[in-house]
Short mmCIF file of C-alpha atoms in Angstrom, two decimals:
data_model
loop_
_atom_site.label_atom_id
_atom_site.label_comp_id
_atom_site.label_asym_id
_atom_site.label_seq_id
_atom_site.Cartn_x
_atom_site.Cartn_y
_atom_site.Cartn_z
CA ILE A 1 3.17 3.10 -9.66
CA ASP A 2 6.10 2.10 -12.04
CA THR A 3 8.08 -0.38 -9.98
CA ALA A 4 10.50 -0.91 -12.84
CA GLY A 5 11.27 2.70 -13.05
CA LEU A 6 12.05 3.01 -9.43
CA LYS A 7 14.41 0.14 -9.67
CA ARG A 8 16.34 1.66 -12.53
CA LYS A 9 16.59 4.97 -10.77
CA GLU A 10 18.03 3.25 -7.53
CA HIS A 11 20.38 1.28 -9.64
CA ARG A 12 22.09 4.36 -11.00
CA GLN A 13 22.56 5.87 -7.53
CA LYS A 14 25.03 4.70 -4.99
CA GLN A 15 22.58 5.68 -2.18
CA PRO A 16 18.70 4.68 -1.99
CA ASP A 17 16.64 7.41 -3.25
CA ILE A 18 14.43 8.02 -0.17
CA PHE A 19 12.80 10.92 -1.68
CA SER A 20 11.39 8.70 -4.64
CA GLY A 21 10.33 6.21 -2.15
CA PHE A 22 8.54 8.81 0.01
CA GLN A 23 6.88 10.12 -3.10
CA THR A 24 5.68 6.92 -4.11
CA PHE A 25 4.04 6.18 -0.85
CA LYS A 26 2.56 9.65 -0.89
CA SER A 27 1.04 9.18 -4.24
CA ILE A 28 -0.44 5.72 -3.04
CA SER A 29 -2.11 7.55 0.03
CA ARG A 30 -3.70 10.13 -2.27
CA SER A 31 -5.05 7.58 -4.72
CA ASP A 32 -8.38 5.79 -4.88
CA VAL A 33 -7.19 3.26 -7.53
CA VAL A 34 -3.52 2.40 -8.17
CA LEU A 35 -2.10 0.98 -11.38
CA PHE A 36 0.63 -1.22 -10.06
CA LEU A 37 3.03 -1.51 -13.05
CA ILE A 38 5.55 -4.32 -13.12
CA ASP A 39 8.06 -5.46 -15.76
CA ALA A 40 6.95 -8.90 -17.11
CA THR A 41 10.43 -9.67 -18.20
CA GLU A 42 12.02 -9.13 -14.72
CA PRO A 43 11.85 -11.14 -11.51
CA VAL A 44 9.46 -9.66 -8.76
CA THR A 45 11.64 -7.99 -6.09
CA LYS A 46 11.36 -7.26 -2.37
CA GLN A 47 10.72 -3.63 -3.40
CA ASP A 48 7.75 -4.64 -5.60
CA GLN A 49 6.27 -6.64 -2.74
CA VAL A 50 6.84 -3.81 -0.13
CA ILE A 51 4.86 -1.29 -2.40
CA ALA A 52 2.13 -3.93 -3.19
CA GLY A 53 1.89 -4.37 0.70
CA GLU A 54 1.49 -0.77 1.22
CA ILE A 55 -1.33 -0.50 -1.42
CA PHE A 56 -3.02 -3.27 0.54
CA ASP A 57 -2.38 -1.86 3.90
CA LEU A 58 -3.89 1.46 2.79
CA ALA A 59 -7.03 -0.37 1.41
CA LYS A 60 -6.62 1.12 -2.18
CA GLY A 61 -8.37 -0.10 -5.32
CA VAL A 62 -5.62 -1.74 -7.65
CA ILE A 63 -5.03 -2.88 -11.03
CA ILE A 64 -1.85 -5.10 -11.66
CA VAL A 65 -0.43 -4.08 -15.03
CA ALA A 66 2.18 -6.49 -16.50
CA ASN A 67 4.34 -4.37 -19.11
CA LYS A 68 6.57 -5.72 -21.92
CA MET A 69 4.31 -8.49 -22.82
CA ASP A 70 5.63 -8.19 -26.44
CA LYS A 71 8.98 -9.44 -25.03
CA PHE A 72 7.67 -12.09 -22.72
CA GLU A 73 8.48 -15.52 -23.75
CA ASP A 74 6.33 -17.71 -21.57
CA SER A 75 2.45 -18.04 -21.56
CA LYS A 76 0.06 -15.50 -20.12
CA LYS A 77 -1.18 -18.36 -17.78
CA GLU A 78 2.25 -18.84 -16.34
CA LEU A 79 2.83 -15.19 -15.74
CA GLN A 80 -0.70 -14.83 -14.03
CA ALA A 81 0.33 -17.82 -11.67
CA TYR A 82 3.58 -16.12 -11.04
CA ILE A 83 1.78 -12.95 -10.03
CA SER A 84 -0.67 -14.77 -7.82
CA LEU A 85 2.27 -16.55 -6.05
CA HIS A 86 4.05 -13.29 -5.32
CA PHE A 87 1.14 -11.08 -4.50
CA PRO A 88 -1.49 -13.40 -3.08
CA PHE A 89 -2.84 -10.47 -0.83
CA LEU A 90 -3.94 -8.78 -3.98
CA TRP A 91 -6.09 -11.63 -5.13
CA PHE A 92 -8.90 -9.35 -5.78
CA SER A 93 -7.16 -7.27 -8.31
CA PRO A 94 -7.59 -7.80 -12.20
CA VAL A 95 -4.27 -8.47 -13.94
CA PHE A 96 -3.74 -6.81 -17.38
CA MET A 97 -0.84 -7.51 -19.78
CA VAL A 98 0.18 -4.87 -21.84
CA SER A 99 2.91 -3.33 -24.04
CA ALA A 100 3.41 0.27 -23.34
CA GLN A 101 5.56 0.29 -26.56
CA SER A 102 2.96 -0.84 -28.95
CA GLY A 103 -0.10 0.35 -26.96
CA ASN A 104 -1.61 -3.07 -26.68
CA GLY A 105 -3.75 -3.56 -23.86
CA VAL A 106 -3.57 0.06 -22.56
CA LYS A 107 -7.06 0.90 -23.39
CA GLU A 108 -8.42 -2.00 -21.46
CA VAL A 109 -6.54 -0.81 -18.35
CA ILE A 110 -8.01 2.58 -18.64
CA ASP A 111 -11.40 1.27 -19.06
CA ALA A 112 -10.99 -0.97 -15.73
CA ILE A 113 -10.40 2.20 -13.59
CA LYS A 114 -13.99 3.69 -13.40
CA PRO A 115 -15.66 0.29 -12.54
CA ILE A 116 -13.22 -0.25 -9.52
CA TYR A 117 -13.63 3.49 -8.45
CA GLU A 118 -17.49 2.76 -8.56
CA ASN A 119 -17.00 -0.29 -6.64
CA ARG A 120 -15.37 1.53 -3.93
CA GLN A 121 -18.36 4.10 -3.69
CA LYS A 122 -20.97 1.37 -3.46
CA VAL A 123 -23.61 1.34 -0.90
CA ILE A 124 -24.98 -1.98 -0.59
CA PRO A 125 -28.73 -2.29 0.32
CA GLN A 126 -29.23 -3.64 3.74
CA GLU A 127 -31.50 -6.46 2.32
CA SER A 128 -28.51 -7.69 0.22
CA LEU A 129 -26.33 -7.78 3.19
CA ASP A 130 -28.93 -9.66 5.20
CA LEU A 131 -29.29 -12.26 2.33
CA VAL A 132 -25.60 -12.80 2.19
CA LEU A 133 -25.11 -13.18 5.72
CA GLN A 134 -27.96 -15.63 5.93
CA GLN A 135 -26.68 -17.83 3.31
CA THR A 136 -23.04 -17.64 4.56
CA LEU A 137 -24.07 -18.63 8.18
CA LYS A 138 -26.14 -21.50 6.57
CA THR A 139 -23.43 -22.93 4.62
CA ASN A 140 -20.26 -22.03 6.45
CA PRO A 141 -21.18 -20.79 9.97
CA PRO A 142 -18.20 -19.65 12.34
CA LYS A 143 -16.87 -22.45 14.42
CA ARG A 144 -16.49 -22.60 18.33
CA MET A 145 -12.97 -21.94 19.38
CA ARG A 146 -11.48 -23.91 22.35
CA ASP A 147 -12.89 -23.26 25.75
CA GLN A 148 -15.24 -20.65 24.34
CA ARG A 149 -19.02 -20.34 23.97
CA GLU A 150 -20.82 -20.96 20.55
CA PRO A 151 -20.39 -17.73 18.45
CA LYS A 152 -23.62 -15.96 17.39
CA VAL A 153 -23.74 -13.66 14.65
CA TYR A 154 -26.58 -11.02 14.83
CA GLY A 155 -26.19 -8.82 11.92
CA LEU A 156 -23.94 -7.26 9.01
CA SER A 157 -24.23 -3.51 8.27
CA GLN A 158 -22.19 -1.10 6.06
CA PHE A 159 -20.97 2.17 7.91
CA GLU A 160 -18.50 3.66 5.03
CA THR A 161 -17.48 3.58 1.57
CA ASN A 162 -14.15 4.13 -0.17
CA PRO A 163 -13.35 1.33 0.53
CA PRO A 164 -16.83 -0.48 1.40
CA SER A 165 -16.57 -1.09 5.24
CA PHE A 166 -18.75 -3.20 7.24
CA THR A 167 -19.65 -4.07 10.82
CA LEU A 168 -20.39 -7.42 11.89
CA VAL A 169 -22.32 -7.87 15.20
CA VAL A 170 -21.66 -10.81 17.41
CA ASN A 171 -22.50 -12.10 20.92
CA ARG A 172 -19.01 -11.81 22.51
CA SER A 173 -15.56 -10.24 22.12
CA GLY A 174 -13.30 -12.81 20.15
CA ALA A 175 -16.31 -14.80 18.90
CA ILE A 176 -14.91 -14.68 15.49
CA SER A 177 -11.49 -16.17 14.58
CA THR A 178 -8.94 -14.36 12.17
CA GLN A 179 -9.31 -17.09 9.72
CA TYR A 180 -13.18 -16.73 9.58
CA LYS A 181 -12.77 -12.98 9.39
CA ARG A 182 -10.49 -13.39 6.22
CA PHE A 183 -13.08 -15.84 4.84
CA LEU A 184 -15.86 -13.24 5.26
CA LEU A 185 -13.77 -10.51 3.69
CA LYS A 186 -13.17 -12.56 0.43
CA HIS A 187 -16.85 -13.75 0.52
CA LEU A 188 -18.13 -10.15 0.60
CA ILE A 189 -15.92 -9.17 -2.47
CA LYS A 190 -17.17 -12.15 -4.33
CA ARG A 191 -20.86 -12.03 -3.46
CA LEU A 192 -21.28 -8.31 -3.67
CA ASP A 193 -19.11 -7.96 -6.89
CA LEU A 194 -16.72 -5.58 -5.42
CA TRP A 195 -13.59 -6.74 -7.55
CA GLY A 196 -10.68 -4.41 -7.68
CA THR A 197 -11.07 -3.08 -4.16
CA PRO A 198 -10.36 -4.53 -0.83
CA VAL A 199 -13.12 -4.22 1.99
CA LYS A 200 -12.91 -3.57 5.62
CA LEU A 201 -14.76 -5.62 8.35
CA THR A 202 -15.02 -4.50 11.93
CA VAL A 203 -16.41 -6.87 14.47
CA ARG A 204 -18.17 -5.61 17.62
CA THR A 205 -20.37 -7.15 20.38
CA LYS A 206 -24.22 -6.60 20.44
CA GLU A 207 -25.20 -3.85 22.93
#
């Protein structure tokens, strides 16, 4: 998805190009892995953030590609921090800095697509999930919320791929806070080496 190209097209027209926007979101919905291309020489716009949000909401694998690095005057570290600031929800995504004009960095981007696609298809062995959950509950268990019983977690299992999707079984509805769920989502990506793709987590009560 070339956000800079969309902005150039919109700038040339008096009215927003609704068709182009529709085609962009249609392309995202059909994809497994999205190359999210931004112009390193231009500020991040609201449109960039809307598109990135759509990629995240649709749970797509994503690679952030910063183009025109041959014209970028600041350091790569500063650009990385700038991208992280404006797209914090894509923290799991690798960032590649390229020059489409010279071809520098393009091969590395292409090579990164397959591993992310494979991460989306991963079936995690149950023993690995049991170990991750056991260690997580030992070091960082869920906290009891106000006026609630002590939360208990009984198990973690995978029920789907593309993206990897998991079920957490607990003792009662509402036992797990939104904050703890976000922590678990991040923890699963890190511990299960699922970089480049978001994961989903469904919480249900024990039958």
